[in-house]
mmCIF file of C-alpha atoms in Angstrom:
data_model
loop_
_atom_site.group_PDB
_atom_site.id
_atom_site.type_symbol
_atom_site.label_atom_id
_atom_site.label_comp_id
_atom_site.label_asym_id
_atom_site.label_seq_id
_atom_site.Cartn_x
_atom_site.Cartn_y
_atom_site.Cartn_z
ATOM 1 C CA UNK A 1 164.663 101.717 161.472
ATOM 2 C CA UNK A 2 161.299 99.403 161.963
ATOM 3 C CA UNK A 3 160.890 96.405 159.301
ATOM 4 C CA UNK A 4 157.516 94.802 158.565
ATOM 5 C CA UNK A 5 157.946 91.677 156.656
ATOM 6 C CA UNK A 6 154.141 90.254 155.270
ATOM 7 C CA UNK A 7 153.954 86.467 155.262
ATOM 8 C CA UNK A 8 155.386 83.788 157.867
ATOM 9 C CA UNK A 9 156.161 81.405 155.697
ATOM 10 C CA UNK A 10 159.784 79.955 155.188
ATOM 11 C CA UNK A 11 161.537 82.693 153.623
ATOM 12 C CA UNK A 12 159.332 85.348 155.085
ATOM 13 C CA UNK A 13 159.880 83.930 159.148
ATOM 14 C CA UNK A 14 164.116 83.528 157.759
ATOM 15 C CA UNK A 15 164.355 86.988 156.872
ATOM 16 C CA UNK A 16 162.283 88.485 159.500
ATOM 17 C CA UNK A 17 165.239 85.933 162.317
ATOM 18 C CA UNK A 18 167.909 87.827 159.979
ATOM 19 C CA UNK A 19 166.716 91.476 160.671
ATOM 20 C CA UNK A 20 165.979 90.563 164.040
ATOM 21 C CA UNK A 21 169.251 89.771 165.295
ATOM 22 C CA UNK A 22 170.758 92.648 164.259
ATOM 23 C CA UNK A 23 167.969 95.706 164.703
ATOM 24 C CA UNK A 24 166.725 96.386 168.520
ATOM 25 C CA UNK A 25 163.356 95.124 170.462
ATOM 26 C CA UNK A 26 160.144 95.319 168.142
ATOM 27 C CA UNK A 27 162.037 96.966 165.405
ATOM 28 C CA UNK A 28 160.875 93.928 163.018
ATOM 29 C CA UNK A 29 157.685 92.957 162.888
ATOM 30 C CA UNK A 30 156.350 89.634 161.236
ATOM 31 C CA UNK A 31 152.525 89.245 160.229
ATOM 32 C CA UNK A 32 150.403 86.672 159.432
ATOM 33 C CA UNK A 33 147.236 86.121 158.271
ATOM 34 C CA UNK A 34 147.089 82.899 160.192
ATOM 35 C CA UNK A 35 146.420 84.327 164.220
ATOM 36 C CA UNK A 36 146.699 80.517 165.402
ATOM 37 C CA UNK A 37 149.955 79.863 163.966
ATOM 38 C CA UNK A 38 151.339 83.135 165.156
ATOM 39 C CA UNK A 39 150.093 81.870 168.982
ATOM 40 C CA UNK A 40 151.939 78.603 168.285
ATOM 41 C CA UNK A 41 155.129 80.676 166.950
ATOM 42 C CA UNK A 42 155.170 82.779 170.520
ATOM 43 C CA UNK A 43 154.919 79.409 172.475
ATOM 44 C CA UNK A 44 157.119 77.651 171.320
ATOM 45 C CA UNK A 45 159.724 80.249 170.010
ATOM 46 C CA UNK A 46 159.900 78.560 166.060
ATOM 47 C CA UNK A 47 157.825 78.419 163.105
ATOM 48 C CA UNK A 48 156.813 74.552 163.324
ATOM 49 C CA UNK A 49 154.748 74.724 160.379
ATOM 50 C CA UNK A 50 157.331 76.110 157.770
ATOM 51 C CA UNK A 51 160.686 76.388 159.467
ATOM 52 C CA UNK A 52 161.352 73.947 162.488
ATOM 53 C CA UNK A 53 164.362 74.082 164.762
ATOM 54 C CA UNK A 54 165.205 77.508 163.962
ATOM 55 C CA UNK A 55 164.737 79.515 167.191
ATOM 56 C CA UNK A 56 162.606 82.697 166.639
ATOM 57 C CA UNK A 57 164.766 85.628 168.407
ATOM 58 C CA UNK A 58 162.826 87.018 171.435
ATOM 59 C CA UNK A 59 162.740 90.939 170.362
ATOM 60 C CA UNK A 60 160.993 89.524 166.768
ATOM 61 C CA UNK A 61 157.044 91.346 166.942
ATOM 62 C CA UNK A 62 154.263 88.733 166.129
ATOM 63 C CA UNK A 63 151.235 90.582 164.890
ATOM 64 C CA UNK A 64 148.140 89.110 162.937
ATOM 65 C CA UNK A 65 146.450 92.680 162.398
ATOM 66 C CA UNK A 66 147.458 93.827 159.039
ATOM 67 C CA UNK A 67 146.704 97.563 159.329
ATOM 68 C CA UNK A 68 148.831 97.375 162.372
ATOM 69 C CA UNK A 69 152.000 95.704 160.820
ATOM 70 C CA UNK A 70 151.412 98.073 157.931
ATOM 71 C CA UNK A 71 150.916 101.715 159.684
ATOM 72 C CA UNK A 72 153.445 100.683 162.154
ATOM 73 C CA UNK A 73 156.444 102.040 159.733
ATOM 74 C CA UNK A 74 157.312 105.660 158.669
ATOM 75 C CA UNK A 75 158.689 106.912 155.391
ATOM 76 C CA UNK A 76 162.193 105.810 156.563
ATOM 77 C CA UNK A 77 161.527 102.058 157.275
ATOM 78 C CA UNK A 78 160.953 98.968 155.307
ATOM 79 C CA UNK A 79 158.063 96.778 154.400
ATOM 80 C CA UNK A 80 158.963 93.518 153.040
ATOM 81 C CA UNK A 81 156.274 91.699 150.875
ATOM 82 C CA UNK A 82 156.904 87.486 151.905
ATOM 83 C CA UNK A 83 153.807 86.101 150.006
ATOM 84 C CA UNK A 84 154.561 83.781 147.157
ATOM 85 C CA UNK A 85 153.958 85.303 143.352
ATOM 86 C CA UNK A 86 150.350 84.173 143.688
ATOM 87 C CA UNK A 87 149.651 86.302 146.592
ATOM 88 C CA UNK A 88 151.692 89.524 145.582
ATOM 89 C CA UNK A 89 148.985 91.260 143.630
ATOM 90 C CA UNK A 90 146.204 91.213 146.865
ATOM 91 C CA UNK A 91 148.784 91.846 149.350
ATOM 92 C CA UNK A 92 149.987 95.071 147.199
ATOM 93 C CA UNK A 93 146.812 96.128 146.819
ATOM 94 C CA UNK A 94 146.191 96.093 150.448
ATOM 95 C CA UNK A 95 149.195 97.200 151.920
ATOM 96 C CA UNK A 96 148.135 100.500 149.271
ATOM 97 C CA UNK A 97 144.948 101.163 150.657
ATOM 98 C CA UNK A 98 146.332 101.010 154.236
ATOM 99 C CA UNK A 99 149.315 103.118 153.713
ATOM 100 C CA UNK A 100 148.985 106.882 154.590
ATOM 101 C CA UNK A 101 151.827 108.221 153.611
ATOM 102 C CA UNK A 102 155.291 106.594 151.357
ATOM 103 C CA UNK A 103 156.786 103.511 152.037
ATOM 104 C CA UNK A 104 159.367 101.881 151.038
ATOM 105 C CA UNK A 105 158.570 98.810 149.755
ATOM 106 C CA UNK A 106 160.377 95.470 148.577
ATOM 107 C CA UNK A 107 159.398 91.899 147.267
ATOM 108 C CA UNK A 108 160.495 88.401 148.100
ATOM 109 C CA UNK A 109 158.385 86.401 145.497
ATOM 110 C CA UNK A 110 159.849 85.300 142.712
ATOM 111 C CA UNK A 111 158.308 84.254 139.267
ATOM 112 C CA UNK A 112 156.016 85.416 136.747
ATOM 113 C CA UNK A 113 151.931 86.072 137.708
ATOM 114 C CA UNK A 114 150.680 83.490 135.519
ATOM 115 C CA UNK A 115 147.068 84.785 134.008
ATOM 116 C CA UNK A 116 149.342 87.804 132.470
ATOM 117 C CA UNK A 117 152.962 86.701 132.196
ATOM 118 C CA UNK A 118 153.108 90.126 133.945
ATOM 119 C CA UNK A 119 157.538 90.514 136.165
ATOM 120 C CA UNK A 120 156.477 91.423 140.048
ATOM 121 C CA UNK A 121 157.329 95.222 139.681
ATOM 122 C CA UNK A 122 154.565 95.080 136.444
ATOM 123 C CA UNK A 123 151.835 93.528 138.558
ATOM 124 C CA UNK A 124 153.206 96.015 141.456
ATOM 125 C CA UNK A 125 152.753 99.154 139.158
ATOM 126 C CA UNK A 126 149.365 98.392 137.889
ATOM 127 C CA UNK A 127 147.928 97.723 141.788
ATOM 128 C CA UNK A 128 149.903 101.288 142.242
ATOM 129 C CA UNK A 129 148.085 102.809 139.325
ATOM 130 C CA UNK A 130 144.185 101.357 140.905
ATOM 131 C CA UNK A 131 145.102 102.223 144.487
ATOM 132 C CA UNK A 132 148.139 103.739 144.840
ATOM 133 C CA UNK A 133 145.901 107.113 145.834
ATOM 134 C CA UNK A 134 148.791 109.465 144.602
ATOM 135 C CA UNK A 135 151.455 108.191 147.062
ATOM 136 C CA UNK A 136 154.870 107.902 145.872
ATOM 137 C CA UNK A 137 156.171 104.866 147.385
ATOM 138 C CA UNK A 138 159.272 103.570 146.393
ATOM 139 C CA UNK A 139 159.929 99.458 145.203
ATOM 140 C CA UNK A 140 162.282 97.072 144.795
ATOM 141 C CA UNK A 141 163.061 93.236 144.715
ATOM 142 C CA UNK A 142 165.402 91.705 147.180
ATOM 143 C CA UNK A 143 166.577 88.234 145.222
ATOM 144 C CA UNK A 144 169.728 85.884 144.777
ATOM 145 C CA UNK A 145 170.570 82.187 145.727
ATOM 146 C CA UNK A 146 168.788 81.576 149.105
ATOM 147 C CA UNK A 147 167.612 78.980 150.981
ATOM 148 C CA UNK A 148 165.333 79.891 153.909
ATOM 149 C CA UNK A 149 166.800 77.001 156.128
ATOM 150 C CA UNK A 150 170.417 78.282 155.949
ATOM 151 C CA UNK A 151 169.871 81.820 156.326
ATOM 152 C CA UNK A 152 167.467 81.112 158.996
ATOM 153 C CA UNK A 153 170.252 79.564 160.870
ATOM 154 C CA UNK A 154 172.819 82.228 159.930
ATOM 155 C CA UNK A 155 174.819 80.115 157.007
ATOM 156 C CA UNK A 156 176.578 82.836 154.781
ATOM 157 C CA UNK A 157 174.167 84.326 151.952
ATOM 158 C CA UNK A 158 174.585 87.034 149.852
ATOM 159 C CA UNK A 159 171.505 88.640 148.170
ATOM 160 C CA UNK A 160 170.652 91.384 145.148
ATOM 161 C CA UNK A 161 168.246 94.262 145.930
ATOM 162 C CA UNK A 162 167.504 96.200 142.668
ATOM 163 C CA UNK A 163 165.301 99.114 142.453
ATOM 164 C CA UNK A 164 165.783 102.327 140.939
ATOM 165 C CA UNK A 165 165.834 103.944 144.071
ATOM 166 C CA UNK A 166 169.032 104.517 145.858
ATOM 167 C CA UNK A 167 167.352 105.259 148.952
ATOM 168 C CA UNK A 168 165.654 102.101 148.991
ATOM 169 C CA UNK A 169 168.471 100.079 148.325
ATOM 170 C CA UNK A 170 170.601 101.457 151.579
ATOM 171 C CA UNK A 171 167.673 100.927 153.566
ATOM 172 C CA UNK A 172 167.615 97.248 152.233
ATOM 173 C CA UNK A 173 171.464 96.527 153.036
ATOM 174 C CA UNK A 174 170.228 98.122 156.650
ATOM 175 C CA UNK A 175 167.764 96.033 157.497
ATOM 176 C CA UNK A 176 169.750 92.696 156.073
ATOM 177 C CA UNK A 177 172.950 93.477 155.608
ATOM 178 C CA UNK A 178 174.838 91.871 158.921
ATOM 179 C CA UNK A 179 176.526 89.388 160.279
ATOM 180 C CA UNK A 180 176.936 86.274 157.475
ATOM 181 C CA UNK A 181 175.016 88.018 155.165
ATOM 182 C CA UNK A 182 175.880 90.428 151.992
ATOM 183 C CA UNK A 183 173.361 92.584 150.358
ATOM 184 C CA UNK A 184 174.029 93.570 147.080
ATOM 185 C CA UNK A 185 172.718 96.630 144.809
ATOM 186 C CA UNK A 186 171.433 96.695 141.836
ATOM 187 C CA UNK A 187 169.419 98.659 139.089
ATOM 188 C CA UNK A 188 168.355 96.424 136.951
ATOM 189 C CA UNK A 189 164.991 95.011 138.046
ATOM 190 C CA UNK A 190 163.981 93.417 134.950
ATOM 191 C CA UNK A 191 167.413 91.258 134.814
ATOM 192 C CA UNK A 192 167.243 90.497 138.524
ATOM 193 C CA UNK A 193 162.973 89.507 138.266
ATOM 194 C CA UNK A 194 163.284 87.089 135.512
ATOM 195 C CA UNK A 195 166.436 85.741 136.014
ATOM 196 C CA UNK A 196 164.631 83.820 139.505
ATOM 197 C CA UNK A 197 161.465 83.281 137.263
ATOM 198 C CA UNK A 198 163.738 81.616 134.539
ATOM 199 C CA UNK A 199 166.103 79.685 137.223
ATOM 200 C CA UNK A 200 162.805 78.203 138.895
ATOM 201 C CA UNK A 201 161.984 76.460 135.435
ATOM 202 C CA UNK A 202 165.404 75.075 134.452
ATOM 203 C CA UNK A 203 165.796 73.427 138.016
ATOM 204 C CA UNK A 204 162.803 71.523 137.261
ATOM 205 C CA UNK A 205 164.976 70.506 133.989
ATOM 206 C CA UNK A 206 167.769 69.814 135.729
ATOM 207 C CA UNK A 207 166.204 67.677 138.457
ATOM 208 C CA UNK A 208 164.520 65.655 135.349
ATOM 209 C CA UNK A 209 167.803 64.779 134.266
ATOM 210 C CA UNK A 210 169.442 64.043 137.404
ATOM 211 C CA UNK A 211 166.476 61.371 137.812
ATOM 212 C CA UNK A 212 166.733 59.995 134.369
ATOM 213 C CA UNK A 213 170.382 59.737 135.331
ATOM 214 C CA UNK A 214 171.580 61.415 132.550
ATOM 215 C CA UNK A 215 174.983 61.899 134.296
ATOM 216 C CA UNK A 216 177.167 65.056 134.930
ATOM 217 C CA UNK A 217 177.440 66.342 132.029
ATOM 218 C CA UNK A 218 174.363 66.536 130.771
ATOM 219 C CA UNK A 219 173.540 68.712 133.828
ATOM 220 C CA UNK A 220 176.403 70.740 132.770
ATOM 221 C CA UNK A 221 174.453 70.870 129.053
ATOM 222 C CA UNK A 222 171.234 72.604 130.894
ATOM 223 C CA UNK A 223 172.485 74.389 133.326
ATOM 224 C CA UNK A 224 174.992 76.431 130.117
ATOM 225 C CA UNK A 225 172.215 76.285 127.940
ATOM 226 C CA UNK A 226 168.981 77.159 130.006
ATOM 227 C CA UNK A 227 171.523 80.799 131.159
ATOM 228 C CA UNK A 228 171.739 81.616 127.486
ATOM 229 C CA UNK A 229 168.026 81.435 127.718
ATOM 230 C CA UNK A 230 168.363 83.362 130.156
ATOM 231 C CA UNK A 231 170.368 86.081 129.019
ATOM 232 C CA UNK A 232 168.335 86.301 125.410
ATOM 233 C CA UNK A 233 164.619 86.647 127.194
ATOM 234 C CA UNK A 234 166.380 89.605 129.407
ATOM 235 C CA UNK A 235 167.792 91.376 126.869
ATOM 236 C CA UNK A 236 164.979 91.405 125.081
ATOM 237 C CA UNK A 237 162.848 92.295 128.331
ATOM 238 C CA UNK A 238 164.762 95.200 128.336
ATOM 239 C CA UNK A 239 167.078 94.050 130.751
ATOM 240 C CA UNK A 240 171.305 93.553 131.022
ATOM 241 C CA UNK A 241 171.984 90.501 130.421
ATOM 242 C CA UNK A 242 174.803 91.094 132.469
ATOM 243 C CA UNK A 243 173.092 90.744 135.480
ATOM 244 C CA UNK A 244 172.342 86.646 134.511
ATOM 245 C CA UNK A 245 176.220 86.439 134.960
ATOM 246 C CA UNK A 246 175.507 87.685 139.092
ATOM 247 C CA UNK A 247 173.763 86.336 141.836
ATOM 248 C CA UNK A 248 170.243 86.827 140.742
ATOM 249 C CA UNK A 249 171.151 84.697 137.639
ATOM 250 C CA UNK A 250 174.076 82.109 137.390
ATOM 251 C CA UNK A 251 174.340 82.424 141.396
ATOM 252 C CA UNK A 252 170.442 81.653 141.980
ATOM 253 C CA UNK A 253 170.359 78.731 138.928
ATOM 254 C CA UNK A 254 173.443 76.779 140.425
ATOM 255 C CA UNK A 255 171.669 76.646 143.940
ATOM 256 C CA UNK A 256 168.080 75.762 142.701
ATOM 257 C CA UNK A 257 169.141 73.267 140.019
ATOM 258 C CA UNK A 258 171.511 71.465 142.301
ATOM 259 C CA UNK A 259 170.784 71.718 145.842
ATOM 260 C CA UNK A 260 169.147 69.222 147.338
ATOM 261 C CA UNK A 261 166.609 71.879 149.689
ATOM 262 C CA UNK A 262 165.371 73.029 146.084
ATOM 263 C CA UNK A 263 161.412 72.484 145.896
ATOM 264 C CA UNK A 264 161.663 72.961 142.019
ATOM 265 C CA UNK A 265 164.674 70.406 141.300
ATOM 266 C CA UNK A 266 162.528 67.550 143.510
ATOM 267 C CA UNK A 267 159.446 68.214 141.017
ATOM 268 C CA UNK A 268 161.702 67.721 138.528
ATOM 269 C CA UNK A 269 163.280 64.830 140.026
ATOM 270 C CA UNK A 270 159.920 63.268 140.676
ATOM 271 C CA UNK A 271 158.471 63.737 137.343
ATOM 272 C CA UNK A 272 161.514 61.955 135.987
ATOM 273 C CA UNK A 273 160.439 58.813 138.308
ATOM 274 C CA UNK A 274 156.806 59.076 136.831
ATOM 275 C CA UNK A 275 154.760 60.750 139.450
ATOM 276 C CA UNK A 276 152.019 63.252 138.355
ATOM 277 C CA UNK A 277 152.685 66.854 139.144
ATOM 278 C CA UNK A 278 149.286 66.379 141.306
ATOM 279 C CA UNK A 279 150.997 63.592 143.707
ATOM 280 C CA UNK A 280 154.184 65.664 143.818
ATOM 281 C CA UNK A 281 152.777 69.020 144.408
ATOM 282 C CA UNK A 282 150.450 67.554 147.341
ATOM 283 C CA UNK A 283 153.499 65.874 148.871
ATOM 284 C CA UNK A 284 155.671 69.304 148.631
ATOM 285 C CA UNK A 285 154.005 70.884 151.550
ATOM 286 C CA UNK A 286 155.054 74.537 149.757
ATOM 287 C CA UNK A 287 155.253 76.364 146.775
ATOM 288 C CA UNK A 288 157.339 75.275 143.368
ATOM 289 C CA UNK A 289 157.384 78.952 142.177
ATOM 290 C CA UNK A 290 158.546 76.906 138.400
ATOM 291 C CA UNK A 291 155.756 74.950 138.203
ATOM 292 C CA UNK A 292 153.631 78.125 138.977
ATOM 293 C CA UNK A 293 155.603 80.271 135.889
ATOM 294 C CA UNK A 294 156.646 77.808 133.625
ATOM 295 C CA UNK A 295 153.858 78.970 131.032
ATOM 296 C CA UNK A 296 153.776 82.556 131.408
ATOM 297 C CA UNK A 297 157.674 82.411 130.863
ATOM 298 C CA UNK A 298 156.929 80.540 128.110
ATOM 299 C CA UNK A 299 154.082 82.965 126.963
ATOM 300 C CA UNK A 300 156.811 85.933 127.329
ATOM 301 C CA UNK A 301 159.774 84.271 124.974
ATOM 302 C CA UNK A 302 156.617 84.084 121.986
ATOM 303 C CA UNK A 303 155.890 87.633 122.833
ATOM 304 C CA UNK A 304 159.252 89.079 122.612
ATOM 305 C CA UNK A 305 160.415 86.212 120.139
ATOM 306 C CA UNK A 306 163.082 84.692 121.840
ATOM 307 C CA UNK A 307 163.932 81.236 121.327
ATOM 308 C CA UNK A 308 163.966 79.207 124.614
ATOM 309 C CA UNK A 309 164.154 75.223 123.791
ATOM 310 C CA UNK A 310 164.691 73.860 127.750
ATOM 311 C CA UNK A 311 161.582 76.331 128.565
ATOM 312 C CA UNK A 312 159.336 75.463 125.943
ATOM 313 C CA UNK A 313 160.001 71.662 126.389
ATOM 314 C CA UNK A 314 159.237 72.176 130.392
ATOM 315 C CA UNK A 315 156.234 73.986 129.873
ATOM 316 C CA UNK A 316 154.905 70.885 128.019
ATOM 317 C CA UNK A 317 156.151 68.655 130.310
ATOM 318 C CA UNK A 318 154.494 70.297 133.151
ATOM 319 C CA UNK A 319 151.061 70.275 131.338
ATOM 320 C CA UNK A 320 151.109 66.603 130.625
ATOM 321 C CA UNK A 321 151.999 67.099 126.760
ATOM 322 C CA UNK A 322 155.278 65.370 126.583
ATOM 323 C CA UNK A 323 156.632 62.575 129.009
ATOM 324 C CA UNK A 324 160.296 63.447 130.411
ATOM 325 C CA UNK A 325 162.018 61.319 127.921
ATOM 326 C CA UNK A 326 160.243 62.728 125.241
ATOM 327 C CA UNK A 327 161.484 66.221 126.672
ATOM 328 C CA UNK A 328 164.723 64.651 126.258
ATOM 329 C CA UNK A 329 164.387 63.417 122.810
ATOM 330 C CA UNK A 330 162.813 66.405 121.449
ATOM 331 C CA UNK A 331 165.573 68.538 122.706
ATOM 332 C CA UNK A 332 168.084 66.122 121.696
ATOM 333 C CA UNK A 333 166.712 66.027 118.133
ATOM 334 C CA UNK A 334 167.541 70.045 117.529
ATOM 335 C CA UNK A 335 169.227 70.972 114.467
ATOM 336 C CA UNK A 336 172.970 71.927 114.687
ATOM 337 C CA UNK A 337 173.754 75.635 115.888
ATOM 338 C CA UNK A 338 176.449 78.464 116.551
ATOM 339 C CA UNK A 339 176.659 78.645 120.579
ATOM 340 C CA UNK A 340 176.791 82.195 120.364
#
């Protein structure tokens, strides 16, 4: 089978190095929009701009022509969509207009699209309905707890792709599932989308904490807390709320909130050490999916009525309305409650 993975970033150039070392000579194909860094990829054999020291295997395709990358693949192969949330919407409607016959297709993103509070397979279906021209493609989201630097390098992973296809999720485990990494199926998409939107936000909670030096057990507090969150906003959603107990949930939420490559826990670390979001974002060099969704989660729990404290308080945080200890003191200030 061919792969076509859209976007060299981090993630996009670690999962491309994964399906690469296992699928033959210019089966996987990774495209950017950016022709200059692709030249600087095939000299020096690494992404220096997003993921340095990981060697770029030698049968990975380079191509900067998007039509190409796209009409390169038959109804049996796999196009992977590597843009961040922000970028899903233009790519999708793009890769429609180029396609000429069904594709399979799968996202990396994760997060909600901000201006609608609109899951990736929502903003994927109404680009489908404007250009979709009567194709019937088939889609899915490839998620779980992931760092691009470790997979890149071949550290053990294990992933969640959940579509209602079948099809689609064998040709997933295909492409990725090799070597030290496990590919899960699922069919839940709503559980497995907002569970890595939700995660995103409570890392930035957990990394204010951790730099208020809060201690260990408050950690604990918002990392038990912020799942139930979770678990009420997917149900509702439409979701299982099963599937926060997996990888896409619990799994993803330990890694983010606590690991020390998570973009999202250093905002939240920063902002506890009185940065603006301004300085830190500047300074990340990449894209805090949580700071990106933190409202349109936020916007979702008043829609479907779910109660989300840790959420609510971030999304305030993030737009200058409450300091961190104020977060803290607010939340700390609840009324009594039943855990369950």
């Amino acid at each position: 089978m061919k792969v076509t993975l859209l976007g060299a970033g981090a993630w996009g150039t670690a999962m491309a190095v994964q399906a690469a070392r296992h699928l033959h000579a210019e089966d996987v194909c990774l495209w950017s929009r950016n022709a200059e860094q692709l030249q600087a990829m095939a000299k020096s054999g690494e992404n220096h701009l997003y993921l340095p020291g990981i060697p770029l295997p030698k049968n990975l395709l380079l191509e900067s022509d998007f039509a190409a990358a796209v009409k390169r693949l038959g109804s049996d192969d796999l196009l992977v969509i590597a843009t961040p949330m922000s970028g899903l919407a233009q790519t999708m409607a793009l890769v429609l207009q180029v396609a000429q016959h069904p594709l399979n297709i799968i996202w990396l993103c994760k997060g909600l699209e901000p201006a609608t509070a609109l899951l990736p397979h929502q903003v994927v279906e109404r680009e489908n309905h404007l250009h979709g021209r009567g194709l019937k493609h088939a889609f899915g989201a490839l998620s779980g707890p992931s760092f691009a630097r470790e997979v890149g390098a071949g550290m053990p992973c294990a992933l969640t792709v959940a579509s209602t296809s079948e099809q689609l999720c064998k040709s997933v485990q295909a492409a990725f599932h090799h070597d030290n990494m496990r590919v899960y199926s699922s069919d839940d998409l709503v559980g497995v989308e907002l569970g890595g939107a939700v995660k995103n936000v409570l890392a930035i909670a957990a990394g204010i904490g951790d730099g208020l030096k809060l201690g260990l057990n408050a950690r604990a507090a918002v990392l038990t807390r912020g799942l139930a969150e979770m678990m009420r906003l997917v149900k509702a959603a439409g979701g299982k709320s099963e599937t926060c107990m997996g990888l896409t949930g619990v799994g993803d939420l330990i890694l983010t909130a606590t690991g020390d490559l998570s973009r999202n826990r250093r905002v939240g670390l920063e902002l506890a050490a009185g940065k603006s979001l301004d300085q830190i974002l500047s300074s990340l060099g990449h894209v805090a999916e949580g700071v990106l969704c933190a409202a349109a989660v936020g916007d979702l729990a008043k829609r479907l009525n779910v109660d989300m404290p840790i959420t609510a308080v971030m999304g305030e945080v993030l737009a200058a309305k409450l300091t961190p200890k104020e977060a803290l003191k607010k939340l700390m200030g609840r009324d009594p409650k039943m855990e369950v």
